[in-house]
JSON list of C-alpha atoms and ligand atoms in Angstrom, two decimals:
[
{"chain": "A", "resi": 17, "resn": "UNK", "atom": "CA", "xyz": [-15.94, -24.13, -39.96]},
{"chain": "A", "resi": 18, "resn": "UNK", "atom": "CA", "xyz": [-15.06, -24.45, -36.27]},
{"chain": "A", "resi": 19, "resn": "UNK", "atom": "CA", "xyz": [-13.62, -27.68, -34.88]},
{"chain": "A", "resi": 20, "resn": "UNK", "atom": "CA", "xyz": [-14.28, -29.16, -31.43]},
{"chain": "A", "resi": 21, "resn": "UNK", "atom": "CA", "xyz": [-12.04, -32.21, -30.80]},
{"chain": "A", "resi": 22, "resn": "UNK", "atom": "CA", "xyz": [-13.70, -34.78, -28.53]},
{"chain": "A", "resi": 23, "resn": "UNK", "atom": "CA", "xyz": [-11.25, -35.86, -25.84]},
{"chain": "A", "resi": 24, "resn": "UNK", "atom": "CA", "xyz": [-13.14, -39.14, -25.47]},
{"chain": "A", "resi": 25, "resn": "UNK", "atom": "CA", "xyz": [-10.66, -40.51, -28.01]},
{"chain": "A", "resi": 26, "resn": "UNK", "atom": "CA", "xyz": [-7.60, -38.90, -26.36]},
{"chain": "A", "resi": 27, "resn": "UNK", "atom": "CA", "xyz": [-4.98, -40.82, -24.41]},
{"chain": "A", "resi": 28, "resn": "UNK", "atom": "CA", "xyz": [-6.49, -40.87, -20.88]},
{"chain": "A", "resi": 29, "resn": "UNK", "atom": "CA", "xyz": [-3.19, -41.90, -19.29]},
{"chain": "A", "resi": 30, "resn": "UNK", "atom": "CA", "xyz": [-1.68, -38.66, -20.61]},
{"chain": "A", "resi": 31, "resn": "UNK", "atom": "CA", "xyz": [-4.73, -36.45, -21.02]},
{"chain": "A", "resi": 32, "resn": "UNK", "atom": "CA", "xyz": [-3.05, -33.10, -20.24]},
{"chain": "A", "resi": 33, "resn": "UNK", "atom": "CA", "xyz": [-0.52, -33.67, -23.01]},
{"chain": "A", "resi": 34, "resn": "UNK", "atom": "CA", "xyz": [-3.20, -34.51, -25.60]},
{"chain": "A", "resi": 35, "resn": "UNK", "atom": "CA", "xyz": [-5.30, -31.48, -24.57]},
{"chain": "A", "resi": 36, "resn": "UNK", "atom": "CA", "xyz": [-2.24, -29.22, -24.96]},
{"chain": "A", "resi": 37, "resn": "UNK", "atom": "CA", "xyz": [-1.30, -30.73, -28.32]},
{"chain": "A", "resi": 38, "resn": "UNK", "atom": "CA", "xyz": [-4.80, -30.39, -29.78]},
{"chain": "A", "resi": 39, "resn": "UNK", "atom": "CA", "xyz": [-5.05, -26.81, -28.48]},
{"chain": "A", "resi": 40, "resn": "UNK", "atom": "CA", "xyz": [-1.78, -25.85, -30.18]},
{"chain": "A", "resi": 41, "resn": "UNK", "atom": "CA", "xyz": [-3.02, -27.61, -33.34]},
{"chain": "A", "resi": 42, "resn": "UNK", "atom": "CA", "xyz": [-5.85, -25.06, -33.60]},
{"chain": "A", "resi": 43, "resn": "UNK", "atom": "CA", "xyz": [-8.90, -26.50, -31.79]},
{"chain": "A", "resi": 44, "resn": "UNK", "atom": "CA", "xyz": [-11.67, -23.89, -31.45]},
{"chain": "A", "resi": 45, "resn": "UNK", "atom": "CA", "xyz": [-13.28, -25.73, -28.52]},
{"chain": "A", "resi": 46, "resn": "UNK", "atom": "CA", "xyz": [-12.52, -28.80, -26.40]},
{"chain": "A", "resi": 47, "resn": "UNK", "atom": "CA", "xyz": [-15.51, -31.18, -26.54]},
{"chain": "A", "resi": 48, "resn": "UNK", "atom": "CA", "xyz": [-16.05, -32.97, -23.21]},
{"chain": "A", "resi": 49, "resn": "UNK", "atom": "CA", "xyz": [-18.41, -35.96, -23.28]},
{"chain": "A", "resi": 50, "resn": "UNK", "atom": "CA", "xyz": [-20.01, -36.50, -19.88]},
{"chain": "A", "resi": 51, "resn": "UNK", "atom": "CA", "xyz": [-21.75, -39.91, -19.57]},
{"chain": "A", "resi": 52, "resn": "UNK", "atom": "CA", "xyz": [-23.50, -41.23, -16.46]},
{"chain": "A", "resi": 53, "resn": "UNK", "atom": "CA", "xyz": [-23.97, -44.96, -17.20]},
{"chain": "A", "resi": 54, "resn": "UNK", "atom": "CA", "xyz": [-27.78, -44.44, -17.30]},
{"chain": "A", "resi": 55, "resn": "UNK", "atom": "CA", "xyz": [-28.68, -42.26, -20.29]},
{"chain": "A", "resi": 56, "resn": "UNK", "atom": "CA", "xyz": [-25.97, -44.12, -22.23]},
{"chain": "A", "resi": 57, "resn": "UNK", "atom": "CA", "xyz": [-24.27, -47.44, -21.42]},
{"chain": "A", "resi": 58, "resn": "UNK", "atom": "CA", "xyz": [-20.87, -45.87, -20.68]},
{"chain": "A", "resi": 59, "resn": "UNK", "atom": "CA", "xyz": [-19.25, -43.61, -18.08]},
{"chain": "A", "resi": 60, "resn": "UNK", "atom": "CA", "xyz": [-16.59, -40.99, -18.64]},
{"chain": "A", "resi": 61, "resn": "UNK", "atom": "CA", "xyz": [-15.30, -37.91, -16.84]},
{"chain": "A", "resi": 62, "resn": "UNK", "atom": "CA", "xyz": [-16.33, -36.38, -13.53]},
{"chain": "A", "resi": 63, "resn": "UNK", "atom": "CA", "xyz": [-15.89, -32.68, -12.73]},
{"chain": "A", "resi": 64, "resn": "UNK", "atom": "CA", "xyz": [-12.42, -33.20, -11.21]},
{"chain": "A", "resi": 65, "resn": "UNK", "atom": "CA", "xyz": [-11.09, -34.51, -14.52]},
{"chain": "A", "resi": 66, "resn": "UNK", "atom": "CA", "xyz": [-12.63, -31.61, -16.43]},
{"chain": "A", "resi": 67, "resn": "UNK", "atom": "CA", "xyz": [-11.01, -29.23, -13.91]},
{"chain": "A", "resi": 68, "resn": "UNK", "atom": "CA", "xyz": [-7.60, -30.61, -14.83]},
{"chain": "A", "resi": 69, "resn": "UNK", "atom": "CA", "xyz": [-8.46, -30.44, -18.56]},
{"chain": "A", "resi": 70, "resn": "UNK", "atom": "CA", "xyz": [-9.30, -26.77, -18.08]},
{"chain": "A", "resi": 71, "resn": "UNK", "atom": "CA", "xyz": [-5.93, -26.17, -16.39]},
{"chain": "A", "resi": 72, "resn": "UNK", "atom": "CA", "xyz": [-4.17, -27.56, -19.47]},
{"chain": "A", "resi": 73, "resn": "UNK", "atom": "CA", "xyz": [-5.71, -25.17, -22.03]},
{"chain": "A", "resi": 74, "resn": "UNK", "atom": "CA", "xyz": [-7.05, -21.69, -22.74]},
{"chain": "A", "resi": 75, "resn": "UNK", "atom": "CA", "xyz": [-9.40, -23.09, -25.39]},
{"chain": "A", "resi": 76, "resn": "UNK", "atom": "CA", "xyz": [-13.08, -22.81, -24.33]},
{"chain": "A", "resi": 77, "resn": "UNK", "atom": "CA", "xyz": [-14.83, -26.00, -23.20]},
{"chain": "A", "resi": 78, "resn": "UNK", "atom": "CA", "xyz": [-17.82, -27.48, -25.03]},
{"chain": "A", "resi": 79, "resn": "UNK", "atom": "CA", "xyz": [-19.64, -29.78, -22.58]},
{"chain": "A", "resi": 80, "resn": "UNK", "atom": "CA", "xyz": [-21.95, -32.48, -23.95]},
{"chain": "A", "resi": 81, "resn": "UNK", "atom": "CA", "xyz": [-24.10, -34.12, -21.26]},
{"chain": "A", "resi": 82, "resn": "UNK", "atom": "CA", "xyz": [-25.34, -37.64, -21.97]},
{"chain": "A", "resi": 83, "resn": "UNK", "atom": "CA", "xyz": [-26.96, -37.99, -18.56]},
{"chain": "A", "resi": 84, "resn": "UNK", "atom": "CA", "xyz": [-30.20, -38.31, -16.63]},
{"chain": "A", "resi": 85, "resn": "UNK", "atom": "CA", "xyz": [-31.06, -35.64, -14.02]},
{"chain": "A", "resi": 86, "resn": "UNK", "atom": "CA", "xyz": [-29.61, -32.80, -16.11]},
{"chain": "A", "resi": 87, "resn": "UNK", "atom": "CA", "xyz": [-30.05, -29.94, -13.54]},
{"chain": "A", "resi": 88, "resn": "UNK", "atom": "CA", "xyz": [-28.00, -31.94, -11.01]},
{"chain": "A", "resi": 89, "resn": "UNK", "atom": "CA", "xyz": [-25.17, -32.28, -13.54]},
{"chain": "A", "resi": 90, "resn": "UNK", "atom": "CA", "xyz": [-25.33, -28.57, -14.48]},
{"chain": "A", "resi": 91, "resn": "UNK", "atom": "CA", "xyz": [-24.78, -27.72, -10.81]},
{"chain": "A", "resi": 92, "resn": "UNK", "atom": "CA", "xyz": [-21.81, -30.11, -10.67]},
{"chain": "A", "resi": 93, "resn": "UNK", "atom": "CA", "xyz": [-19.99, -28.63, -13.71]},
{"chain": "A", "resi": 94, "resn": "UNK", "atom": "CA", "xyz": [-21.13, -24.97, -13.88]},
{"chain": "A", "resi": 95, "resn": "UNK", "atom": "CA", "xyz": [-18.10, -23.60, -11.97]},
{"chain": "A", "resi": 96, "resn": "UNK", "atom": "CA", "xyz": [-15.94, -24.69, -14.93]},
{"chain": "A", "resi": 97, "resn": "UNK", "atom": "CA", "xyz": [-17.57, -21.91, -16.99]},
{"chain": "A", "resi": 98, "resn": "UNK", "atom": "CA", "xyz": [-17.66, -23.77, -20.32]},
{"chain": "A", "resi": 99, "resn": "UNK", "atom": "CA", "xyz": [-18.61, -21.87, -23.48]},
{"chain": "A", "resi": 100, "resn": "UNK", "atom": "CA", "xyz": [-21.50, -24.30, -24.13]},
{"chain": "A", "resi": 101, "resn": "UNK", "atom": "CA", "xyz": [-23.54, -26.83, -22.20]},
{"chain": "A", "resi": 102, "resn": "UNK", "atom": "CA", "xyz": [-25.48, -29.22, -24.46]},
{"chain": "A", "resi": 103, "resn": "UNK", "atom": "CA", "xyz": [-28.21, -31.51, -23.09]},
{"chain": "A", "resi": 104, "resn": "UNK", "atom": "CA", "xyz": [-30.45, -34.11, -24.75]},
{"chain": "A", "resi": 105, "resn": "UNK", "atom": "CA", "xyz": [-34.10, -33.12, -25.20]},
{"chain": "A", "resi": 106, "resn": "UNK", "atom": "CA", "xyz": [-35.06, -36.82, -25.11]},
{"chain": "A", "resi": 107, "resn": "UNK", "atom": "CA", "xyz": [-34.22, -36.75, -21.39]},
{"chain": "A", "resi": 108, "resn": "UNK", "atom": "CA", "xyz": [-35.77, -33.47, -20.21]},
{"chain": "A", "resi": 109, "resn": "UNK", "atom": "CA", "xyz": [-39.45, -32.65, -19.50]},
{"chain": "A", "resi": 110, "resn": "UNK", "atom": "CA", "xyz": [-38.85, -28.95, -18.71]},
{"chain": "A", "resi": 111, "resn": "UNK", "atom": "CA", "xyz": [-36.62, -27.86, -21.57]},
{"chain": "A", "resi": 112, "resn": "UNK", "atom": "CA", "xyz": [-37.15, -24.09, -21.25]},
{"chain": "A", "resi": 113, "resn": "UNK", "atom": "CA", "xyz": [-36.43, -24.19, -17.52]},
{"chain": "A", "resi": 114, "resn": "UNK", "atom": "CA", "xyz": [-33.12, -25.97, -18.09]},
{"chain": "A", "resi": 115, "resn": "UNK", "atom": "CA", "xyz": [-32.14, -23.56, -20.89]},
{"chain": "A", "resi": 116, "resn": "UNK", "atom": "CA", "xyz": [-32.75, -20.68, -18.48]},
{"chain": "A", "resi": 117, "resn": "UNK", "atom": "CA", "xyz": [-30.75, -22.41, -15.72]},
{"chain": "A", "resi": 118, "resn": "UNK", "atom": "CA", "xyz": [-27.75, -22.61, -18.07]},
{"chain": "A", "resi": 119, "resn": "UNK", "atom": "CA", "xyz": [-28.15, -18.97, -19.20]},
{"chain": "A", "resi": 120, "resn": "UNK", "atom": "CA", "xyz": [-28.31, -17.82, -15.57]},
{"chain": "A", "resi": 121, "resn": "UNK", "atom": "CA", "xyz": [-24.70, -19.05, -15.26]},
{"chain": "A", "resi": 122, "resn": "UNK", "atom": "CA", "xyz": [-23.64, -17.01, -18.33]},
{"chain": "A", "resi": 123, "resn": "UNK", "atom": "CA", "xyz": [-23.08, -20.25, -20.23]},
{"chain": "A", "resi": 124, "resn": "UNK", "atom": "CA", "xyz": [-24.43, -20.65, -23.76]},
{"chain": "A", "resi": 125, "resn": "UNK", "atom": "CA", "xyz": [-27.26, -23.23, -23.84]},
{"chain": "A", "resi": 126, "resn": "UNK", "atom": "CA", "xyz": [-27.53, -25.92, -26.50]},
{"chain": "A", "resi": 127, "resn": "UNK", "atom": "CA", "xyz": [-29.93, -28.82, -27.05]},
{"chain": "A", "resi": 128, "resn": "UNK", "atom": "CA", "xyz": [-28.99, -32.20, -28.54]},
{"chain": "A", "resi": 129, "resn": "UNK", "atom": "CA", "xyz": [-31.02, -34.51, -30.77]},
{"chain": "A", "resi": 130, "resn": "UNK", "atom": "CA", "xyz": [-30.26, -38.20, -31.17]},
{"chain": "A", "resi": 131, "resn": "UNK", "atom": "CA", "xyz": [-30.20, -39.44, -34.80]},
{"chain": "A", "resi": 132, "resn": "UNK", "atom": "CA", "xyz": [-33.84, -40.64, -34.66]},
{"chain": "A", "resi": 133, "resn": "UNK", "atom": "CA", "xyz": [-35.25, -37.52, -32.95]},
{"chain": "A", "resi": 134, "resn": "UNK", "atom": "CA", "xyz": [-36.97, -35.24, -35.49]},
{"chain": "A", "resi": 135, "resn": "UNK", "atom": "CA", "xyz": [-36.07, -31.57, -36.04]},
{"chain": "A", "resi": 136, "resn": "UNK", "atom": "CA", "xyz": [-39.76, -30.53, -35.75]},
{"chain": "A", "resi": 137, "resn": "UNK", "atom": "CA", "xyz": [-39.49, -30.96, -31.94]},
{"chain": "A", "resi": 138, "resn": "UNK", "atom": "CA", "xyz": [-37.30, -27.83, -31.94]},
{"chain": "A", "resi": 139, "resn": "UNK", "atom": "CA", "xyz": [-39.95, -25.51, -33.38]},
{"chain": "A", "resi": 140, "resn": "UNK", "atom": "CA", "xyz": [-40.71, -23.81, -30.05]},
{"chain": "A", "resi": 141, "resn": "UNK", "atom": "CA", "xyz": [-37.18, -24.08, -28.59]},
{"chain": "A", "resi": 142, "resn": "UNK", "atom": "CA", "xyz": [-34.85, -23.06, -31.39]},
{"chain": "A", "resi": 143, "resn": "UNK", "atom": "CA", "xyz": [-35.21, -19.33, -30.71]},
{"chain": "A", "resi": 144, "resn": "UNK", "atom": "CA", "xyz": [-34.10, -19.79, -27.09]},
{"chain": "A", "resi": 145, "resn": "UNK", "atom": "CA", "xyz": [-30.79, -21.60, -27.60]},
{"chain": "A", "resi": 146, "resn": "UNK", "atom": "CA", "xyz": [-27.41, -20.52, -29.01]},
{"chain": "A", "resi": 147, "resn": "UNK", "atom": "CA", "xyz": [-26.67, -23.90, -30.55]},
{"chain": "A", "resi": 148, "resn": "UNK", "atom": "CA", "xyz": [-28.25, -27.21, -31.57]},
{"chain": "A", "resi": 149, "resn": "UNK", "atom": "CA", "xyz": [-26.09, -30.33, -31.54]},
{"chain": "A", "resi": 150, "resn": "UNK", "atom": "CA", "xyz": [-27.22, -33.02, -33.99]},
{"chain": "A", "resi": 151, "resn": "UNK", "atom": "CA", "xyz": [-25.90, -36.49, -33.21]},
{"chain": "A", "resi": 152, "resn": "UNK", "atom": "CA", "xyz": [-24.70, -38.41, -36.26]},
{"chain": "A", "resi": 153, "resn": "UNK", "atom": "CA", "xyz": [-24.21, -41.62, -34.23]},
{"chain": "A", "resi": 154, "resn": "UNK", "atom": "CA", "xyz": [-26.13, -43.02, -31.27]},
{"chain": "A", "resi": 155, "resn": "UNK", "atom": "CA", "xyz": [-24.34, -41.54, -28.27]},
{"chain": "A", "resi": 156, "resn": "UNK", "atom": "CA", "xyz": [-22.18, -43.51, -25.87]},
{"chain": "A", "resi": 157, "resn": "UNK", "atom": "CA", "xyz": [-18.97, -44.36, -27.68]},
{"chain": "A", "resi": 158, "resn": "UNK", "atom": "CA", "xyz": [-16.34, -42.87, -29.95]},
{"chain": "A", "resi": 159, "resn": "UNK", "atom": "CA", "xyz": [-15.31, -44.47, -33.24]},
{"chain": "A", "resi": 160, "resn": "UNK", "atom": "CA", "xyz": [-18.79, -45.26, -34.61]},
{"chain": "A", "resi": 161, "resn": "UNK", "atom": "CA", "xyz": [-19.95, -44.93, -38.21]},
{"chain": "A", "resi": 162, "resn": "UNK", "atom": "CA", "xyz": [-21.52, -41.66, -39.42]},
{"chain": "A", "resi": 163, "resn": "UNK", "atom": "CA", "xyz": [-25.30, -41.93, -40.09]},
{"chain": "A", "resi": 164, "resn": "UNK", "atom": "CA", "xyz": [-25.81, -40.09, -43.43]},
{"chain": "A", "resi": 165, "resn": "UNK", "atom": "CA", "xyz": [-29.49, -39.12, -42.83]},
{"chain": "A", "resi": 166, "resn": "UNK", "atom": "CA", "xyz": [-28.20, -36.36, -40.53]},
{"chain": "A", "resi": 167, "resn": "UNK", "atom": "CA", "xyz": [-27.32, -34.39, -43.67]},
{"chain": "A", "resi": 168, "resn": "UNK", "atom": "CA", "xyz": [-31.05, -33.86, -44.36]},
{"chain": "A", "resi": 169, "resn": "UNK", "atom": "CA", "xyz": [-31.58, -32.92, -40.72]},
{"chain": "A", "resi": 170, "resn": "UNK", "atom": "CA", "xyz": [-28.89, -30.22, -40.96]},
{"chain": "A", "resi": 171, "resn": "UNK", "atom": "CA", "xyz": [-30.66, -28.70, -44.00]},
{"chain": "A", "resi": 172, "resn": "UNK", "atom": "CA", "xyz": [-34.05, -28.87, -42.30]},
{"chain": "A", "resi": 173, "resn": "UNK", "atom": "CA", "xyz": [-32.66, -27.26, -39.14]},
{"chain": "A", "resi": 174, "resn": "UNK", "atom": "CA", "xyz": [-30.91, -24.52, -41.15]},
{"chain": "A", "resi": 175, "resn": "UNK", "atom": "CA", "xyz": [-34.28, -23.69, -42.78]},
{"chain": "A", "resi": 176, "resn": "UNK", "atom": "CA", "xyz": [-36.03, -23.57, -39.41]},
{"chain": "A", "resi": 177, "resn": "UNK", "atom": "CA", "xyz": [-33.25, -21.39, -37.98]},
{"chain": "A", "resi": 178, "resn": "UNK", "atom": "CA", "xyz": [-33.49, -18.91, -40.86]},
{"chain": "A", "resi": 179, "resn": "UNK", "atom": "CA", "xyz": [-37.08, -18.23, -39.80]},
{"chain": "A", "resi": 180, "resn": "UNK", "atom": "CA", "xyz": [-36.72, -18.39, -36.02]},
{"chain": "A", "resi": 181, "resn": "UNK", "atom": "CA", "xyz": [-33.06, -17.83, -35.01]},
{"chain": "A", "resi": 182, "resn": "UNK", "atom": "CA", "xyz": [-30.66, -16.75, -37.79]},
{"chain": "A", "resi": 183, "resn": "UNK", "atom": "CA", "xyz": [-27.66, -16.74, -35.40]},
{"chain": "A", "resi": 184, "resn": "UNK", "atom": "CA", "xyz": [-28.16, -20.37, -34.38]},
{"chain": "A", "resi": 185, "resn": "UNK", "atom": "CA", "xyz": [-25.01, -22.50, -34.44]},
{"chain": "A", "resi": 186, "resn": "UNK", "atom": "CA", "xyz": [-25.36, -26.07, -35.72]},
{"chain": "A", "resi": 187, "resn": "UNK", "atom": "CA", "xyz": [-22.89, -28.60, -34.33]},
{"chain": "A", "resi": 188, "resn": "UNK", "atom": "CA", "xyz": [-22.49, -32.20, -35.54]},
{"chain": "A", "resi": 189, "resn": "UNK", "atom": "CA", "xyz": [-21.12, -35.05, -33.43]},
{"chain": "A", "resi": 190, "resn": "UNK", "atom": "CA", "xyz": [-20.27, -38.63, -34.34]},
{"chain": "A", "resi": 191, "resn": "UNK", "atom": "CA", "xyz": [-18.24, -40.31, -37.07]},
{"chain": "A", "resi": 192, "resn": "UNK", "atom": "CA", "xyz": [-17.11, -36.98, -38.53]},
{"chain": "A", "resi": 193, "resn": "UNK", "atom": "CA", "xyz": [-14.14, -37.29, -40.91]},
{"chain": "A", "resi": 194, "resn": "UNK", "atom": "CA", "xyz": [-12.54, -35.58, -43.91]},
{"chain": "A", "resi": 195, "resn": "UNK", "atom": "CA", "xyz": [-15.02, -37.32, -46.29]},
{"chain": "A", "resi": 196, "resn": "UNK", "atom": "CA", "xyz": [-18.27, -36.13, -44.69]},
{"chain": "A", "resi": 197, "resn": "UNK", "atom": "CA", "xyz": [-17.00, -32.73, -43.44]},
{"chain": "A", "resi": 198, "resn": "UNK", "atom": "CA", "xyz": [-17.48, -31.00, -46.85]},
{"chain": "A", "resi": 199, "resn": "UNK", "atom": "CA", "xyz": [-21.03, -32.43, -47.09]},
{"chain": "A", "resi": 200, "resn": "UNK", "atom": "CA", "xyz": [-21.82, -31.19, -43.59]},
{"chain": "A", "resi": 201, "resn": "UNK", "atom": "CA", "xyz": [-20.44, -27.76, -44.44]},
{"chain": "A", "resi": 202, "resn": "UNK", "atom": "CA", "xyz": [-22.59, -27.59, -47.56]},
{"chain": "A", "resi": 203, "resn": "UNK", "atom": "CA", "xyz": [-25.67, -28.65, -45.60]},
{"chain": "A", "resi": 204, "resn": "UNK", "atom": "CA", "xyz": [-25.17, -25.76, -43.15]},
{"chain": "A", "resi": 205, "resn": "UNK", "atom": "CA", "xyz": [-23.09, -27.00, -40.19]},
{"chain": "A", "resi": 206, "resn": "UNK", "atom": "CA", "xyz": [-20.99, -24.48, -38.19]},
{"chain": "A", "resi": 207, "resn": "UNK", "atom": "CA", "xyz": [-19.05, -26.67, -35.74]},
{"chain": "A", "resi": 208, "resn": "UNK", "atom": "CA", "xyz": [-17.78, -30.23, -36.19]},
{"chain": "A", "resi": 209, "resn": "UNK", "atom": "CA", "xyz": [-16.95, -32.48, -33.26]},
{"chain": "A", "resi": 210, "resn": "UNK", "atom": "CA", "xyz": [-14.38, -35.15, -34.05]},
{"chain": "A", "resi": 211, "resn": "UNK", "atom": "CA", "xyz": [-12.83, -37.70, -31.72]},
{"chain": "A", "resi": 212, "resn": "UNK", "atom": "CA", "xyz": [-11.19, -40.65, -33.43]},
{"chain": "A", "resi": 213, "resn": "UNK", "atom": "CA", "xyz": [-10.48, -38.81, -36.70]},
{"chain": "A", "resi": 214, "resn": "UNK", "atom": "CA", "xyz": [-8.29, -36.27, -34.88]},
{"chain": "A", "resi": 215, "resn": "UNK", "atom": "CA", "xyz": [-6.75, -38.36, -32.11]},
{"chain": "A", "resi": 216, "resn": "UNK", "atom": "CA", "xyz": [-5.91, -41.33, -34.37]},
{"chain": "A", "resi": 217, "resn": "UNK", "atom": "CA", "xyz": [-4.24, -38.98, -36.88]},
{"chain": "A", "resi": 218, "resn": "UNK", "atom": "CA", "xyz": [-0.46, -38.69, -36.59]},
{"chain": "A", "resi": 219, "resn": "UNK", "atom": "CA", "xyz": [-0.66, -34.90, -37.06]},
{"chain": "A", "resi": 220, "resn": "UNK", "atom": "CA", "xyz": [-3.49, -33.16, -35.14]},
{"chain": "A", "resi": 221, "resn": "UNK", "atom": "CA", "xyz": [-2.95, -29.91, -37.03]},
{"chain": "A", "resi": 222, "resn": "UNK", "atom": "CA", "xyz": [-3.35, -31.63, -40.39]},
{"chain": "A", "resi": 223, "resn": "UNK", "atom": "CA", "xyz": [-6.49, -33.43, -39.18]},
{"chain": "A", "resi": 224, "resn": "UNK", "atom": "CA", "xyz": [-8.11, -30.18, -37.97]},
{"chain": "A", "resi": 225, "resn": "UNK", "atom": "CA", "xyz": [-7.16, -28.43, -41.22]},
{"chain": "A", "resi": 226, "resn": "UNK", "atom": "CA", "xyz": [-8.77, -31.21, -43.28]},
{"chain": "A", "resi": 227, "resn": "UNK", "atom": "CA", "xyz": [-12.03, -30.91, -41.30]},
{"chain": "A", "resi": 228, "resn": "UNK", "atom": "CA", "xyz": [-12.23, -27.14, -41.78]},
{"chain": "A", "resi": 229, "resn": "UNK", "atom": "CA", "xyz": [-12.68, -27.71, -45.57]},
{"chain": "A", "resi": 230, "resn": "UNK", "atom": "CA", "xyz": [-10.95, -24.46, -46.51]},
{"chain": "B", "resi": 8, "resn": "DX5", "atom": "C1", "xyz": [-20.38, -39.99, -28.72]},
{"chain": "B", "resi": 8, "resn": "DX5", "atom": "C2", "xyz": [-19.77, -38.69, -28.33]},
{"chain": "B", "resi": 8, "resn": "DX5", "atom": "C3", "xyz": [-18.86, -38.12, -29.35]},
{"chain": "B", "resi": 8, "resn": "DX5", "atom": "C4", "xyz": [-17.68, -38.99, -29.69]},
{"chain": "B", "resi": 8, "resn": "DX5", "atom": "C5", "xyz": [-17.29, -38.69, -31.10]},
{"chain": "B", "resi": 8, "resn": "DX5", "atom": "O1", "xyz": [-21.34, -40.33, -27.79]},
{"chain": "B", "resi": 8, "resn": "DX5", "atom": "O2", "xyz": [-20.78, -37.72, -28.08]},
{"chain": "B", "resi": 8, "resn": "DX5", "atom": "O3", "xyz": [-18.44, -36.80, -29.00]},
{"chain": "B", "resi": 8, "resn": "DX5", "atom": "O4", "xyz": [-16.57, -38.81, -28.86]},
{"chain": "B", "resi": 8, "resn": "DX5", "atom": "O5", "xyz": [-16.26, -39.56, -31.46]},
{"chain": "B", "resi": 8, "resn": "DX5", "atom": "P1", "xyz": [-16.00, -39.94, -32.99]},
{"chain": "B", "resi": 8, "resn": "DX5", "atom": "O6", "xyz": [-15.63, -38.67, -33.69]},
{"chain": "B", "resi": 8, "resn": "DX5", "atom": "O7", "xyz": [-14.90, -40.94, -32.91]},
{"chain": "B", "resi": 8, "resn": "DX5", "atom": "O8", "xyz": [-17.30, -40.52, -33.52]},
{"chain": "B", "resi": 9, "resn": "ZN", "atom": "ZN1", "xyz": [-20.15, -35.56, -27.84]}
]
């Protein structure tokens, strides 16, 4: 199981230090939540902040857009060369075009589903992406409660992926902790995002180890 700590729950007055500490603790990716105040009722980090995050670590970035006008945001952040860019399908009319725009930058494309968005909408997209991010809270804020129905969605998506894209990565985001991590692993998840569970823990290394369920 790979772990992608969400820096939304880091200490923003000393962000570089938290990014360094979580990198040393064994993070596989650094999850960056980009919110525009329109798609979700919150705003977070512009490209200049992500540039300084990138300078503090060698760990690949995992960018999660919670924004309207997705192509505009891709152009604003693409020079940071993240490993993944994830965008919400609820927001985009031309999903294939946006997937191709991300691939053209040699960035791995990923689509996100909100908790109420069904897996069947991915039937004709799943073969074209490297990852699907399933939200296990409604996006916008850290520290919310895990919605357990996502466990069935992970299983359903794993079944769909076996038929259409066996290499698909499944990432889960929202309310992830040491209690639900083993259930998510069993259901077929590959990458867990965790914000408050890691950054509120006194020992980041211990927190990451607990989430890996090894
Ligand atoms: C929520 C964000 C998450 C959030 C997760 O909109 O996408 O990445 O930071 O935080 P926790 O793990 O605290 O739910
Ligand atoms: Zn996120």
